Coordinates of C-alpha atoms in Angstrom, one line a residue:
Chain I
M217 CA 76.7 119.6 92.2
P218 CA 74.5 120.3 95.2
H219 CA 75.2 123.4 97.7
T220 CA 74.4 121.7 100.8
A221 CA 74.2 118.3 102.2
D222 CA 73.4 116.5 105.6
V223 CA 76.7 114.9 105.2
V224 CA 79.5 114.8 103.3
I225 CA 82.1 111.9 102.3
I226 CA 85.6 112.6 101.4
G227 CA 87.2 109.7 99.3
G228 CA 85.5 106.9 97.3
G229 CA 87.6 104.3 97.7
V230 CA 86.2 101.0 99.5
I231 CA 85.6 103.0 102.8
G232 CA 83.7 106.0 101.5
S233 CA 81.8 104.0 99.4
S234 CA 80.8 101.6 102.2
I235 CA 80.0 104.4 104.5
A236 CA 77.8 105.9 101.8
Y237 CA 75.9 103.1 101.4
A238 CA 75.2 102.5 105.0
L239 CA 73.9 106.1 105.3
A240 CA 71.7 105.6 102.2
V241 CA 70.5 102.5 103.7
R242 CA 69.3 104.4 106.5
R243 CA 67.4 107.4 104.4
I244 CA 70.2 110.1 105.6
P245 CA 70.9 111.9 102.4
V246 CA 74.8 111.8 101.9
L247 CA 77.2 113.3 99.4
L248 CA 80.4 111.4 98.3
L249 CA 83.4 113.6 97.0
E250 CA 86.0 111.9 95.3
K251 CA 89.1 114.0 93.5
R252 CA 89.5 111.4 90.8
G253 CA 87.2 108.1 90.0
I254 CA 85.7 105.6 92.0
C255 CA 87.7 103.1 93.4
S256 CA 91.0 104.7 91.7
A257 CA 93.9 104.5 94.3
T258 CA 94.4 102.4 97.4
S259 CA 91.1 99.6 96.5
C260 CA 92.2 99.0 93.2
S261 CA 95.9 98.4 93.9
C262 CA 95.2 95.8 96.8
E263 CA 94.4 91.9 97.1
G264 CA 91.0 90.9 98.1
F265 CA 91.9 89.0 101.2
V266 CA 89.0 88.7 104.1
F267 CA 91.5 87.5 106.7
L268 CA 90.8 87.4 110.2
Q269 CA 93.7 85.8 111.6
S270 CA 95.8 88.5 110.4
K271 CA 94.2 90.9 112.9
K272 CA 95.2 92.0 116.3
P273 CA 93.7 89.9 118.9
G274 CA 91.2 92.1 120.9
V275 CA 88.9 94.7 119.4
H276 CA 90.7 94.7 116.1
L277 CA 89.3 90.9 115.8
R278 CA 86.0 91.6 116.9
M279 CA 85.4 94.1 114.3
A280 CA 87.0 91.8 111.7
L281 CA 84.8 89.0 112.8
E282 CA 81.7 91.1 112.6
S283 CA 82.8 92.1 109.3
A284 CA 83.3 88.7 108.2
R285 CA 79.9 87.8 109.3
R286 CA 78.7 90.8 107.1
F287 CA 80.1 89.6 104.2
K288 CA 78.3 86.4 103.6
S289 CA 74.8 88.4 103.2
L290 CA 76.5 91.4 101.2
E291 CA 75.9 90.0 97.5
D292 CA 72.4 89.5 98.2
E293 CA 72.4 93.1 99.8
L294 CA 73.9 94.7 97.2
E295 CA 72.1 92.8 94.5
T296 CA 75.5 91.7 92.4
G297 CA 78.4 89.7 92.2
I298 CA 81.5 90.6 94.6
E299 CA 83.4 87.2 93.9
Y300 CA 83.1 86.6 97.6
V301 CA 84.5 83.1 98.4
N302 CA 84.5 81.6 102.0
C303 CA 87.8 79.6 100.4
G304 CA 89.6 79.4 104.4
G305 CA 93.1 80.9 104.9
M306 CA 96.4 80.0 105.7
V307 CA 99.3 81.3 107.8
A308 CA 102.6 79.5 106.6
I309 CA 105.2 79.0 109.1
E310 CA 108.6 78.8 108.3
S311 CA 110.7 78.5 111.4
R312 CA 110.6 77.3 114.9
E313 CA 110.7 81.1 116.0
E314 CA 107.6 81.7 114.2
F315 CA 105.9 78.6 114.9
E316 CA 106.1 79.7 118.8
A317 CA 104.7 83.6 118.0
M318 CA 102.1 82.4 115.8
S319 CA 101.0 79.4 118.4
V320 CA 100.4 82.5 121.0
F321 CA 99.2 84.8 118.5
A322 CA 96.5 82.1 117.4
E323 CA 95.6 81.1 121.2
Q324 CA 94.6 84.8 121.6
Q325 CA 92.5 84.8 119.0
L326 CA 91.1 81.2 119.8
N327 CA 89.7 83.1 122.9
I328 CA 88.0 85.9 121.0
G329 CA 86.3 83.6 119.0
L330 CA 88.0 83.0 116.0
D331 CA 88.2 79.2 114.5
V332 CA 91.7 78.8 114.2
R333 CA 93.8 75.7 114.2
L334 CA 97.8 75.0 114.4
L335 CA 99.2 72.6 112.1
D336 CA 102.4 70.8 111.6
G337 CA 104.0 70.9 107.9
Q338 CA 102.6 67.9 107.0
S339 CA 99.1 68.9 107.9
A340 CA 99.2 72.1 106.0
R341 CA 100.8 70.8 102.7
T342 CA 97.3 68.2 102.7
I343 CA 95.3 71.1 102.7
E344 CA 97.7 73.1 100.5
P345 CA 99.7 70.6 98.2
E346 CA 101.8 73.1 96.3
L347 CA 103.3 74.4 100.0
S348 CA 107.4 73.8 99.4
E349 CA 108.4 70.8 101.7
R350 CA 110.4 73.4 103.8
I351 CA 107.2 74.7 105.6
A352 CA 107.4 74.1 109.2
G353 CA 103.9 74.5 109.8
A354 CA 100.9 76.8 109.7
T355 CA 97.5 78.3 111.0
Y356 CA 94.7 77.7 109.3
S357 CA 91.2 79.4 109.7
P358 CA 88.0 78.2 107.6
Q359 CA 86.8 81.6 108.5
D360 CA 89.0 83.4 106.0
S361 CA 87.8 84.5 102.9
Q362 CA 88.5 86.6 99.9
V363 CA 86.3 89.0 97.7
N364 CA 87.1 91.1 94.6
P365 CA 88.0 95.0 96.3
M366 CA 86.7 96.4 93.0
L367 CA 83.7 94.8 92.3
L368 CA 83.3 95.4 96.0
T369 CA 83.7 99.2 95.9
Y370 CA 81.2 99.4 92.9
A371 CA 78.8 97.2 94.4
F372 CA 78.6 99.7 97.4
I373 CA 78.8 103.3 95.7
D374 CA 75.8 101.4 92.9
K375 CA 73.5 100.7 95.6
A376 CA 74.4 103.6 97.6
R377 CA 73.2 105.8 94.4
K378 CA 70.1 103.5 93.8
L379 CA 69.0 104.6 97.5
G380 CA 69.3 108.5 96.7
A381 CA 73.3 108.7 97.7
Q382 CA 75.1 111.9 95.6
V383 CA 78.2 111.1 94.4
C384 CA 80.8 113.7 92.8
T385 CA 83.6 112.3 90.9
E386 CA 86.5 114.5 89.5
T387 CA 85.7 116.9 92.5
A388 CA 88.8 117.9 94.9
V389 CA 88.4 119.4 98.4
T390 CA 90.4 122.3 98.6
A391 CA 89.4 123.4 101.8
I392 CA 87.0 122.7 104.9
G393 CA 85.2 125.5 106.9
V394 CA 85.3 125.3 110.8
Q395 CA 83.3 128.3 113.0
N396 CA 83.5 128.1 116.4
G397 CA 84.9 124.9 116.5
A398 CA 82.3 123.1 114.1
V399 CA 82.3 122.2 110.6
E400 CA 80.2 124.4 108.4
S401 CA 81.1 123.9 104.6
V402 CA 83.3 122.1 102.5
I403 CA 84.9 124.0 99.1
T404 CA 85.7 122.1 96.0
S405 CA 87.2 122.4 93.0
R406 CA 83.4 122.6 91.8
G407 CA 82.0 124.9 94.2
V408 CA 81.0 125.1 98.1
I409 CA 78.5 122.9 100.1
Q410 CA 77.3 123.6 103.2
T411 CA 77.2 121.0 105.8
R412 CA 77.7 120.3 109.3
V413 CA 79.4 116.6 108.7
V414 CA 82.4 115.8 107.0
I415 CA 83.9 112.0 107.2
N416 CA 87.4 111.9 106.2
A417 CA 87.6 108.4 104.4
A418 CA 90.7 109.5 102.1
G419 CA 92.6 106.8 102.9
P420 CA 96.6 107.5 102.4
F421 CA 95.3 111.1 101.8
A422 CA 93.4 111.4 104.6
P423 CA 96.1 113.7 106.5
E424 CA 95.6 116.5 104.1
I425 CA 92.0 116.6 104.4
G426 CA 92.7 116.8 108.0
R427 CA 95.0 119.8 107.8
M428 CA 92.4 121.2 106.3
A429 CA 90.5 121.3 109.7
G430 CA 93.4 122.1 111.6
L431 CA 94.1 118.1 112.7
A432 CA 97.0 116.2 112.5
I433 CA 96.3 112.6 111.4
P434 CA 99.1 110.1 112.1
I435 CA 98.7 108.2 108.4
T436 CA 101.6 107.6 106.6
P437 CA 101.4 106.1 102.9
R438 CA 103.4 102.4 103.0
R439 CA 103.5 101.6 99.1
G440 CA 103.0 97.8 98.4
Q441 CA 104.0 96.2 95.1
L442 CA 102.4 93.3 93.7
I443 CA 102.3 90.9 90.6
V444 CA 99.6 89.3 88.7
T445 CA 99.9 86.0 86.8
E446 CA 98.4 84.6 83.9
A447 CA 95.1 82.7 84.7
A448 CA 95.7 79.3 86.1
P449 CA 93.7 76.1 86.6
P450 CA 93.1 75.9 90.8
L451 CA 96.4 75.6 92.5
L452 CA 95.6 76.8 95.6
K453 CA 92.1 76.4 97.9
S454 CA 92.9 79.2 100.3
V455 CA 94.3 82.5 100.8
I456 CA 97.7 82.5 102.2
L457 CA 100.2 84.9 104.0
S458 CA 103.6 84.0 105.4
A459 CA 103.7 84.0 109.2
A460 CA 106.5 86.9 108.4
Y461 CA 103.8 89.2 106.9
I462 CA 101.9 89.4 110.4
A463 CA 104.8 90.1 111.8
A464 CA 106.2 92.9 109.4
K465 CA 102.6 94.5 109.7
F466 CA 102.6 94.8 113.5
N467 CA 106.2 95.0 114.5
P468 CA 108.4 96.6 111.7
D469 CA 111.2 95.7 113.9
C470 CA 110.4 92.1 113.0
A471 CA 110.9 92.8 109.0
R472 CA 114.3 93.3 109.4
W473 CA 115.3 89.7 110.5
A474 CA 111.8 88.0 109.2
G475 CA 111.5 89.8 105.6
E476 CA 108.5 91.5 104.6
G477 CA 106.1 88.0 104.1
I478 CA 104.3 87.3 101.2
S479 CA 100.7 86.8 100.6
V480 CA 98.9 85.1 97.7
E481 CA 95.3 84.5 96.7
Q482 CA 94.1 82.7 93.2
T483 CA 90.9 84.9 92.0
A484 CA 87.5 83.8 90.6
S485 CA 89.2 84.3 87.4
G486 CA 92.3 82.7 87.9
N487 CA 94.7 84.8 88.1
L488 CA 97.0 84.9 91.3
V489 CA 97.7 88.0 92.7
I490 CA 101.1 88.0 95.0
G491 CA 102.4 90.7 97.7
S492 CA 103.9 92.6 98.8
T493 CA 106.5 95.3 99.9
R494 CA 105.8 97.2 102.5
E495 CA 107.9 100.8 101.8
F496 CA 107.4 104.1 103.1
V497 CA 108.7 106.3 99.7
G498 CA 105.7 108.9 100.4
Y499 CA 103.3 108.7 97.8
D500 CA 105.2 107.2 94.9
T501 CA 103.4 104.6 93.1
A502 CA 106.3 103.0 91.1
V503 CA 107.0 99.4 90.9
T504 CA 110.7 98.8 90.9
A505 CA 112.6 95.7 89.4
Q506 CA 114.1 95.4 92.8
G507 CA 110.7 95.0 94.7
I508 CA 108.9 92.9 92.2
K509 CA 112.1 90.5 92.3
A510 CA 112.0 90.2 95.8
V511 CA 108.2 89.3 96.0
S512 CA 108.9 87.0 93.2
R513 CA 111.3 85.3 94.8
R514 CA 109.9 84.8 98.4
I515 CA 106.7 83.1 96.3
V516 CA 108.7 80.7 94.5
S517 CA 110.4 80.0 97.5
L518 CA 106.8 79.5 99.6
I519 CA 105.3 77.4 96.7
P520 CA 107.9 76.3 94.3
R521 CA 105.5 75.0 91.6
L522 CA 104.3 78.8 90.8
A523 CA 108.1 79.4 89.3
G524 CA 106.9 78.4 86.0
L525 CA 103.8 81.2 85.7
N526 CA 104.4 84.1 83.8
I527 CA 103.8 87.3 85.5
I528 CA 101.2 89.5 83.2
R529 CA 101.4 92.6 85.2
T530 CA 103.0 94.6 88.4
F531 CA 101.4 97.4 89.9
A532 CA 101.8 99.4 93.3
G533 CA 99.6 101.2 95.8
L534 CA 99.7 102.9 98.8
R535 CA 98.4 101.7 102.2
P536 CA 96.8 104.0 104.6
Y537 CA 99.5 103.3 107.5
T538 CA 99.0 103.9 111.2
P539 CA 101.5 103.7 113.9
D540 CA 100.0 100.9 115.9
G541 CA 98.4 99.0 112.9
L542 CA 94.6 100.0 113.8
P543 CA 92.5 102.2 112.0
I544 CA 91.5 105.8 112.9
L545 CA 87.4 106.1 113.4
G546 CA 85.0 108.3 114.6
A547 CA 84.5 112.0 116.0
V548 CA 87.5 113.9 116.9
E549 CA 87.6 116.4 119.9
G550 CA 87.9 119.8 118.8
V551 CA 86.1 119.8 115.6
E552 CA 82.9 119.1 115.7
G553 CA 81.0 117.2 112.9
F554 CA 84.3 116.2 111.8
I555 CA 84.5 112.1 111.8
M556 CA 87.6 110.1 110.9
A557 CA 87.5 106.7 109.0
A558 CA 90.9 106.1 107.6
G559 CA 93.8 104.3 108.1
H560 CA 92.8 100.7 107.7
E561 CA 96.5 99.8 106.1
G562 CA 96.2 96.4 104.7
D563 CA 92.3 95.8 106.5
G564 CA 90.3 98.3 104.3
I565 CA 88.5 95.7 102.3
A566 CA 87.9 93.3 104.6
L567 CA 86.7 95.9 107.7
S568 CA 84.6 98.0 104.9
P569 CA 81.4 96.7 105.6
V570 CA 81.7 97.0 109.3
T571 CA 83.3 100.3 108.9
G572 CA 80.6 101.8 107.0
D573 CA 78.1 100.2 109.6
L574 CA 79.6 101.6 112.8
I575 CA 80.1 105.2 111.1
A576 CA 76.7 105.2 110.0
Q577 CA 75.6 104.2 113.8
L578 CA 77.6 107.2 114.7
V579 CA 76.0 109.7 112.5
D580 CA 72.2 108.3 112.8
K581 CA 72.4 107.8 116.3
G582 CA 75.0 109.2 117.8
R583 CA 76.6 106.1 119.1
T584 CA 77.7 102.6 117.6
D585 CA 77.4 98.9 118.7
I586 CA 81.1 98.3 118.9
S587 CA 82.9 100.9 120.7
L588 CA 85.3 103.1 118.7
D589 CA 86.9 104.2 122.4
D590 CA 90.4 102.3 120.9
F591 CA 90.0 104.0 117.6
G592 CA 90.2 107.7 118.4
L593 CA 92.6 110.0 116.7
E594 CA 93.0 111.2 120.5
R595 CA 95.0 107.9 121.1
F596 CA 97.9 109.6 119.6
N597 CA 98.1 112.7 121.8
A598 CA 99.4 110.9 125.0
Chain D
M258 CA 80.0 100.0 67.1
N259 CA 77.3 102.6 67.1
D260 CA 74.5 99.9 66.8
R261 CA 73.4 99.1 70.5
N262 CA 72.0 95.9 69.3
H263 CA 75.4 94.4 69.0
R264 CA 75.7 94.1 72.6
D265 CA 77.3 90.2 72.2
L266 CA 80.3 91.7 70.3
Y267 CA 83.7 90.5 71.8
I268 CA 85.7 94.1 72.1
C269 CA 88.2 92.5 74.9
R270 CA 88.8 88.8 73.6
C271 CA 91.4 87.9 76.2
E272 CA 89.1 88.3 78.8
E273 CA 85.7 87.5 76.7
V274 CA 84.2 91.1 77.6
T275 CA 81.7 92.4 75.4
L276 CA 80.2 95.4 74.1
G277 CA 77.0 95.1 76.4
E278 CA 79.0 95.0 79.4
I279 CA 81.6 97.8 78.6
D280 CA 77.8 100.1 77.7
D281 CA 76.6 98.9 81.2
A282 CA 79.7 100.1 82.9
I283 CA 79.8 103.2 81.1
A284 CA 76.3 103.6 82.0
A285 CA 77.0 102.9 85.6
G286 CA 79.3 105.8 85.6
A287 CA 82.8 104.5 84.0
S288 CA 84.6 107.2 81.9
T289 CA 87.7 106.1 81.9
V290 CA 89.6 103.0 80.3
Q291 CA 91.0 102.6 83.6
E292 CA 87.5 102.6 85.1
V293 CA 85.8 100.2 82.2
R294 CA 88.7 97.6 83.0
R295 CA 88.3 97.7 86.7
R296 CA 84.2 97.1 86.4
T297 CA 84.7 94.3 83.4
R298 CA 88.4 93.1 83.0
A299 CA 88.4 94.2 79.6
G300 CA 92.1 94.8 79.3
M301 CA 92.8 92.4 82.4
G302 CA 94.0 89.5 80.1
L303 CA 97.4 88.3 78.6
C304 CA 97.3 91.5 76.2
Q305 CA 96.6 93.9 79.2
G306 CA 94.5 96.0 77.1
R307 CA 96.8 96.7 74.1
T308 CA 94.6 95.2 71.9
C309 CA 91.3 96.4 73.2
G310 CA 92.4 99.8 75.1
R311 CA 91.8 102.2 72.4
I312 CA 88.6 100.2 71.1
V313 CA 87.3 101.1 74.6
A314 CA 88.1 104.3 74.6
Q315 CA 86.3 105.1 71.4
I316 CA 83.1 103.0 73.0
I317 CA 83.6 105.7 76.3
S318 CA 84.1 108.5 73.7
R319 CA 80.6 108.0 71.5
R320 CA 78.6 107.2 74.4
T321 CA 79.4 110.2 76.5
G322 CA 80.3 112.5 73.2
R323 CA 83.6 113.7 74.8
P324 CA 86.7 113.9 72.1
M325 CA 88.7 111.1 72.4
E326 CA 91.6 113.5 73.5
E327 CA 89.9 113.4 76.6
I328 CA 89.3 110.2 77.1
T329 CA 92.2 108.9 80.1
P330 CA 94.0 105.6 78.8
A331 CA 94.7 102.6 80.8
A332 CA 98.1 102.9 82.6
C333 CA 101.0 100.6 81.0
R334 CA 102.4 98.7 83.8
P335 CA 105.8 96.1 83.3
P336 CA 106.4 94.0 82.4
V337 CA 106.5 94.6 79.0
R338 CA 106.5 90.9 77.6
T339 CA 105.3 88.0 79.8
V340 CA 108.2 86.6 82.6
T341 CA 107.7 83.8 84.8
L342 CA 108.2 84.0 88.5
G343 CA 111.0 81.7 88.3
E344 CA 113.0 84.3 86.2
M345 CA 111.8 87.0 88.0
G346 CA 113.0 85.3 91.4
G347 CA 116.0 83.2 90.1
D348 CA 119.6 84.4 91.6
E349 CA 121.1 87.1 90.1
P350 CA 124.2 85.7 87.6

């Protein structure tokens, strides 16, 4: 392991790997530290949605649009397949209340430049014939896409390595040396690294890294239990969410009346990945009978034809939840050289290309193409 | 299995993953059964690695020179036998 590094990234998930790649492209020497293996926690326990319709209208959606643009050329750039498909995405609406809420949400998104349409139930079923008859309508965007999150993460890190990035797995960070308000070292289970720049890309574990530098980071692990079915012939054209998902994501109070929502995608291999619960249970990644039953019940109600498909695996992952649903990005006041890049909750895959770019711009030039003002850790101090 | 010319040999029959693909994953840095699985799909099929999991561990052991006991096996997750979404999501009797 090296004893010095220009930049140290903590966390080998999709965000850390994307930042490593973006820095390596700029020929900035970078060392990535990962306490387990690359893509071994959140980034391997999620769906592959590159979903724009679920983003808050505003800078969040603007960032996602930029990320979506980047995805189109990513396979060429990374020189490997990541199963990226611009398949379109649908938000299924189940009640009149949801219809009204989603029409307002979609209108705001349209104003920011997202191609999104409000459909009645029949039009929604023309696109997705397997949707239940009781679906009242949907919003649909041809810009939504899907990707294989694991292949994406490995593609970032493999290309970063080829460009000179160093990667140490099975290496836990135990302390961060801060002298006169500035980062000067990272202490790991395998030795000390002198560095002036540390990027905290530890996802749900980011608070632990923050504490090492005396920072309180309001990220909480939010468990999602998911189901994988046997491979099936093509059943779904687009990636699908229920409107309750969006409600549950941005307003936990809504989850009480709307339920937790459901999401489903058919992957390149034909398997369906169905999610998920949204639970605050600490760092417990167990699946529960109750959780899997709830997800099964909701998906069969949304798409009855799926009832006959066999479940071959269930699993749970931890999303890095923040109180306002937005990630925490950029330099941190009070600790020079400490940069945040965590808290994407369920948006990490979709926002990974743009996050990598913006953080690399920040390190390289001290400024970014898209302002990170709304994403600072300081917003929680008010 | 020691013969590196047998790259076409199927190791995971469910997902049709070959020895060559598994070797490539190990060369790219995969050091656990789980990591080989994520990179290649070996063990992601109907049997969920019940057949190939141990063979993959042996390949990792031989290629990396680490003893079998040190190779982390893949995590076992429910269900033990497949169950349909309809059965799982059905109302309690």
